[in-house]
XYZ file of C-alpha atoms in Angstrom:
359
model
C 128.188 86.307 104.758
C 125.369 84.149 105.399
C 124.389 83.071 108.674
C 124.894 79.926 109.752
C 121.850 78.980 110.987
C 120.135 79.028 107.682
C 120.054 75.313 106.847
C 118.063 75.756 103.838
C 116.943 78.271 101.424
C 114.368 77.737 98.546
C 114.156 80.640 96.148
C 110.389 81.608 93.845
C 110.753 81.534 90.504
C 107.887 83.977 89.799
C 109.414 86.281 92.730
C 105.818 87.381 94.436
C 105.987 88.286 97.978
C 105.452 85.516 100.947
C 102.166 87.338 102.404
C 101.200 84.720 105.304
C 103.023 81.324 106.728
C 101.401 78.209 108.926
C 103.215 75.049 109.502
C 101.613 71.835 108.755
C 102.668 67.941 107.576
C 101.857 66.474 104.200
C 101.906 62.406 104.252
C 104.183 62.557 106.826
C 106.562 65.356 105.537
C 107.303 68.991 107.181
C 105.609 71.432 105.226
C 104.451 75.141 105.405
C 101.163 76.463 103.451
C 101.363 79.900 102.691
C 99.639 82.926 100.538
C 100.671 85.555 97.747
C 99.999 88.918 98.459
C 96.964 88.468 95.475
C 95.330 85.675 98.057
C 96.995 82.696 95.558
C 97.929 79.398 98.141
C 100.817 77.031 97.997
C 102.366 74.287 99.685
C 106.198 74.196 100.278
C 107.591 70.939 101.065
C 110.497 71.623 103.513
C 112.534 68.809 102.724
C 112.825 69.158 99.056
C 111.551 73.181 98.728
C 108.931 71.980 96.201
C 106.299 74.250 95.870
C 102.832 73.357 94.932
C 99.472 75.851 94.229
C 96.432 74.783 96.223
C 93.107 75.684 95.599
C 90.101 75.838 97.573
C 86.944 76.544 96.497
C 86.241 79.769 96.724
C 82.370 79.788 95.068
C 80.972 77.626 98.422
C 82.659 80.825 100.469
C 79.386 81.977 101.020
C 77.245 81.696 104.424
C 74.636 79.462 104.305
C 72.266 81.131 107.406
C 71.156 85.037 107.720
C 73.601 87.610 107.673
C 72.727 91.291 109.992
C 73.757 94.201 107.969
C 75.278 97.121 110.086
C 71.965 98.030 110.759
C 70.012 94.737 111.198
C 69.093 94.462 107.797
C 69.668 90.359 107.468
C 70.707 88.898 103.855
C 69.373 85.445 103.563
C 70.645 83.148 100.928
C 67.051 82.086 100.133
C 65.688 85.674 99.822
C 64.460 87.018 96.112
C 65.539 90.228 97.374
C 69.074 89.798 97.568
C 69.531 87.488 94.676
C 71.307 90.204 92.796
C 73.190 91.751 95.044
C 75.616 88.130 95.666
C 78.981 89.258 94.777
C 82.308 86.916 94.434
C 84.822 86.387 97.073
C 87.624 88.380 97.238
C 90.852 85.749 97.968
C 93.230 88.114 99.862
C 90.492 88.778 102.130
C 89.370 85.224 102.566
C 92.705 84.278 103.087
C 93.453 86.646 105.773
C 94.628 85.040 108.374
C 95.352 81.051 108.182
C 96.333 78.111 110.537
C 96.414 74.009 109.762
C 95.596 71.268 111.360
C 94.092 67.897 110.964
C 90.577 66.366 110.854
C 90.083 62.637 111.093
C 93.481 62.056 109.479
C 93.011 64.312 106.645
C 95.046 67.625 106.235
C 92.814 70.857 106.241
C 93.298 74.486 106.144
C 91.087 77.200 108.233
C 90.728 80.808 107.576
C 89.736 83.627 108.620
C 88.193 86.417 106.789
C 89.993 90.548 107.003
C 87.293 92.917 107.566
C 85.861 93.477 103.373
C 85.370 89.544 103.477
C 81.669 89.843 103.467
C 81.444 93.066 101.935
C 82.745 91.174 98.800
C 80.052 88.344 99.052
C 76.969 90.070 100.520
C 77.433 94.231 99.928
C 78.866 97.332 100.889
C 76.270 97.004 103.491
C 77.915 94.429 105.418
C 81.736 94.035 107.936
C 83.177 91.483 108.666
C 85.303 88.496 108.684
C 84.342 84.735 108.558
C 85.613 81.570 109.002
C 86.196 78.644 107.506
C 87.462 75.286 106.702
C 88.632 73.522 103.724
C 89.833 70.103 103.589
C 93.623 70.723 101.721
C 93.359 67.782 99.437
C 89.971 68.447 97.361
C 90.241 71.687 98.201
C 86.352 71.706 99.241
C 84.474 73.354 102.596
C 83.986 71.790 105.754
C 80.752 72.554 107.717
C 79.299 76.182 107.829
C 80.704 79.002 106.848
C 81.471 81.080 110.723
C 80.049 84.438 110.785
C 79.695 87.284 113.729
C 82.725 89.031 113.461
C 81.772 92.764 112.735
C 85.537 93.728 111.486
C 88.428 91.131 110.657
C 89.775 88.482 112.305
C 93.075 89.485 113.951
C 93.701 85.987 115.685
C 92.699 82.006 114.168
C 93.907 78.647 115.841
C 92.835 75.212 116.936
C 92.448 73.015 119.752
C 91.325 69.613 120.936
C 88.566 68.951 123.068
C 86.322 66.523 124.455
C 83.696 67.782 122.013
C 86.035 67.038 118.930
C 88.784 69.974 117.377
C 87.407 73.458 118.019
C 88.312 76.781 116.013
C 88.767 79.343 117.895
C 88.778 83.640 116.185
C 89.234 87.291 117.624
C 88.731 90.094 115.972
C 89.338 93.650 115.631
C 85.798 94.483 118.022
C 87.810 91.774 120.423
C 84.866 89.345 120.106
C 85.915 85.659 120.209
C 84.077 82.978 118.572
C 84.874 79.310 119.543
C 82.856 76.495 117.175
C 83.082 72.968 115.871
C 86.136 72.427 113.284
C 83.782 70.021 110.723
C 80.729 71.078 111.532
C 80.491 75.450 111.951
C 78.539 75.203 114.625
C 78.921 77.571 117.394
C 80.432 76.878 120.512
C 80.625 79.810 122.601
C 81.185 83.454 122.071
C 83.085 85.574 124.427
C 83.860 89.350 125.011
C 87.373 90.218 125.230
C 89.487 93.586 124.226
C 89.362 95.497 121.157
C 91.902 94.945 118.756
C 91.590 91.021 120.011
C 94.367 88.878 120.387
C 93.925 85.515 121.634
C 95.531 81.611 121.635
C 94.313 78.476 122.875
C 95.508 75.328 124.741
C 94.453 72.997 126.607
C 95.244 73.423 130.623
C 94.504 70.922 133.096
C 92.762 68.967 130.396
C 90.264 71.579 129.355
C 90.570 73.895 126.125
C 91.249 77.263 127.262
C 91.452 80.801 125.566
C 93.721 83.328 126.635
C 92.721 87.080 125.188
C 93.778 90.823 125.458
C 94.400 93.445 123.241
C 93.996 97.094 123.816
C 93.549 96.895 127.903
C 96.160 95.754 129.860
C 94.566 92.976 130.487
C 94.433 89.413 129.816
C 91.894 87.028 130.105
C 91.426 83.435 130.860
C 88.397 81.497 129.252
C 87.296 78.204 129.305
C 87.102 77.680 125.512
C 83.435 75.262 125.800
C 81.480 76.935 128.404
C 82.765 80.485 127.935
C 83.018 81.249 130.932
C 85.866 83.496 132.809
C 88.021 81.027 134.622
C 89.753 83.083 137.496
C 89.973 87.022 137.518
C 91.671 88.916 134.768
C 95.699 88.943 135.242
C 97.103 92.836 134.874
C 99.977 93.680 132.036
C 100.591 96.858 132.873
C 100.665 97.452 128.988
C 98.130 96.671 126.207
C 98.706 93.185 124.256
C 99.856 92.618 121.052
C 100.567 89.056 120.741
C 100.250 85.982 123.383
C 101.385 82.484 123.617
C 100.761 79.875 126.242
C 103.078 76.937 126.586
C 104.425 74.854 129.812
C 107.450 75.065 131.835
C 108.605 72.580 134.948
C 105.246 71.032 134.423
C 103.290 74.614 135.083
C 101.233 76.155 132.602
C 102.860 79.772 131.415
C 101.725 82.620 129.334
C 103.973 85.043 127.345
C 102.938 88.486 126.543
C 104.237 91.294 124.167
C 103.175 94.761 123.891
C 104.371 98.220 123.305
C 106.976 98.121 125.665
C 108.976 96.253 123.188
C 109.337 93.038 126.151
C 108.253 89.563 125.782
C 106.910 88.681 129.364
C 106.008 84.992 131.381
C 103.308 84.338 133.954
C 101.875 81.780 135.975
C 98.782 81.359 133.572
C 96.361 80.339 136.644
C 98.164 82.798 139.680
C 98.701 85.531 137.003
C 102.296 85.736 138.781
C 105.480 87.238 137.029
C 108.272 84.869 135.983
C 111.402 86.301 136.066
C 112.374 89.926 134.818
C 110.951 90.775 131.168
C 113.161 89.819 127.801
C 114.309 92.776 126.043
C 115.527 92.808 122.181
C 113.547 94.824 120.022
C 113.725 97.677 118.880
C 109.361 98.243 118.342
C 106.450 96.592 119.388
C 106.489 93.045 119.752
C 103.536 92.031 117.372
C 103.829 87.866 117.374
C 105.004 84.757 119.307
C 105.934 81.345 117.838
C 106.595 78.420 119.851
C 108.235 75.407 118.606
C 110.332 72.452 120.253
C 109.516 70.943 123.619
C 112.314 72.824 125.536
C 110.184 75.230 124.473
C 111.942 78.296 122.302
C 110.219 81.238 121.494
C 110.123 83.382 117.970
C 109.379 87.335 118.562
C 108.145 89.654 115.292
C 108.098 93.569 115.696
C 107.717 95.554 112.476
C 110.629 96.321 110.182
C 112.949 94.124 112.761
C 114.292 90.506 111.674
C 113.266 87.844 114.105
C 114.108 86.950 117.983
C 114.747 83.594 119.546
C 114.585 83.239 123.273
C 115.661 79.590 124.750
C 112.116 80.066 127.610
C 113.912 77.676 129.838
C 117.075 80.088 130.948
C 115.121 82.722 129.951
C 118.206 84.492 127.346
C 118.130 84.921 123.795
C 119.432 82.048 121.631
C 121.800 84.253 119.437
C 121.198 86.985 117.386
C 118.725 88.336 115.113
C 117.595 85.955 111.771
C 118.897 88.405 109.729
C 119.191 87.130 106.334
C 122.094 88.626 103.590
C 121.553 91.647 101.879
C 117.272 91.354 103.210
C 114.690 93.082 105.402
C 112.793 91.799 107.951
C 110.718 88.645 106.331
C 107.461 89.221 105.370
C 105.571 86.310 106.782
C 107.540 84.262 109.998
C 106.490 81.099 111.744
C 108.187 78.177 113.717
C 107.367 74.264 113.834
C 110.257 71.077 113.259
C 111.923 69.230 110.965
C 113.228 65.348 112.730
C 112.259 66.675 116.265
C 114.459 69.827 116.332
C 112.835 73.333 115.740
C 112.919 75.365 113.364
C 111.896 78.985 111.786
C 110.379 79.561 108.371
C 110.671 82.600 107.778
C 109.146 84.445 103.651
C 110.555 87.389 102.140
C 109.739 89.906 99.475
C 111.557 88.554 96.533
C 108.957 84.600 97.917
C 112.317 82.927 99.004
C 111.762 80.966 101.992
C 114.261 80.433 104.239
C 114.170 77.720 107.131
C 116.736 78.610 109.926
C 117.585 75.896 112.783
C 117.213 77.591 116.225
C 117.528 74.509 118.702
C 121.549 76.270 119.112
C 120.887 79.704 117.771
């Protein structure tokens, strides 16, 4: 029996598993951009289901500036000694993390590389994921490749600021890099927790980043200066997922970790708000927000997503379980005609849209 919340189902003729999903708007129409496990990139119109391949110029993925290897030796694009060692980009590694936004009115894709992103390009002595911005219409890279992560990018987002839109990326070693979306210019470098998770938002008129990870705390940072905003906020458990929203005019932080619960905190004071929200059997690994209410969609390994009304601090309906399906391979949330929806990708390539406003 089909779940009544499934509003649309878009099968994939190729049957390849969906690896990642991110929402975007194309020509005024809600869509998602995603990848398959082989690194192939595509967009899907959420009103018609039309799925189109997207190409980006991976030949331009290499960094423009010198990059040190694990022992401090510098790779330089202009050094003849390194000319013969150049490799080819690995699409899967380049597209390890992705998000979409707009720059000067055009849709752009931002990608964060996996642990072996630079290895494929520069050789086995180099590790780390680079951050790149791409024009989604032309496929051309925008600005410089951002390097500095010693391991893979674990979280990636964009946020507006007085200096223009920013890209924030955190990595396995806990390094948070802030760069200008249009140019790739480094704005700030912040040391967070190992296995870094991160989100960003505008709070009281300034862009802030919130970081967590292996340590039982989260920290708030001014994204333009790299300076801490207040002291750290203790969570009592390491943090696997973070989100920031606003409830009743108050900036609110959502965290989740290995205690399998979703918690809400006052972002400024660190004061807990209400009782933890329980429902997952395993550790929550991602939190996605949609709608003005707002509504949160949470993911845990090998479990279907759950939906939460944050204003009422309660779960909305049951898990998002498709008939005869395992848990989805990718999840995101967005809006269609002003209504919040969850979008799930599955092992057979199917994409489903779920009405979650009244789950």
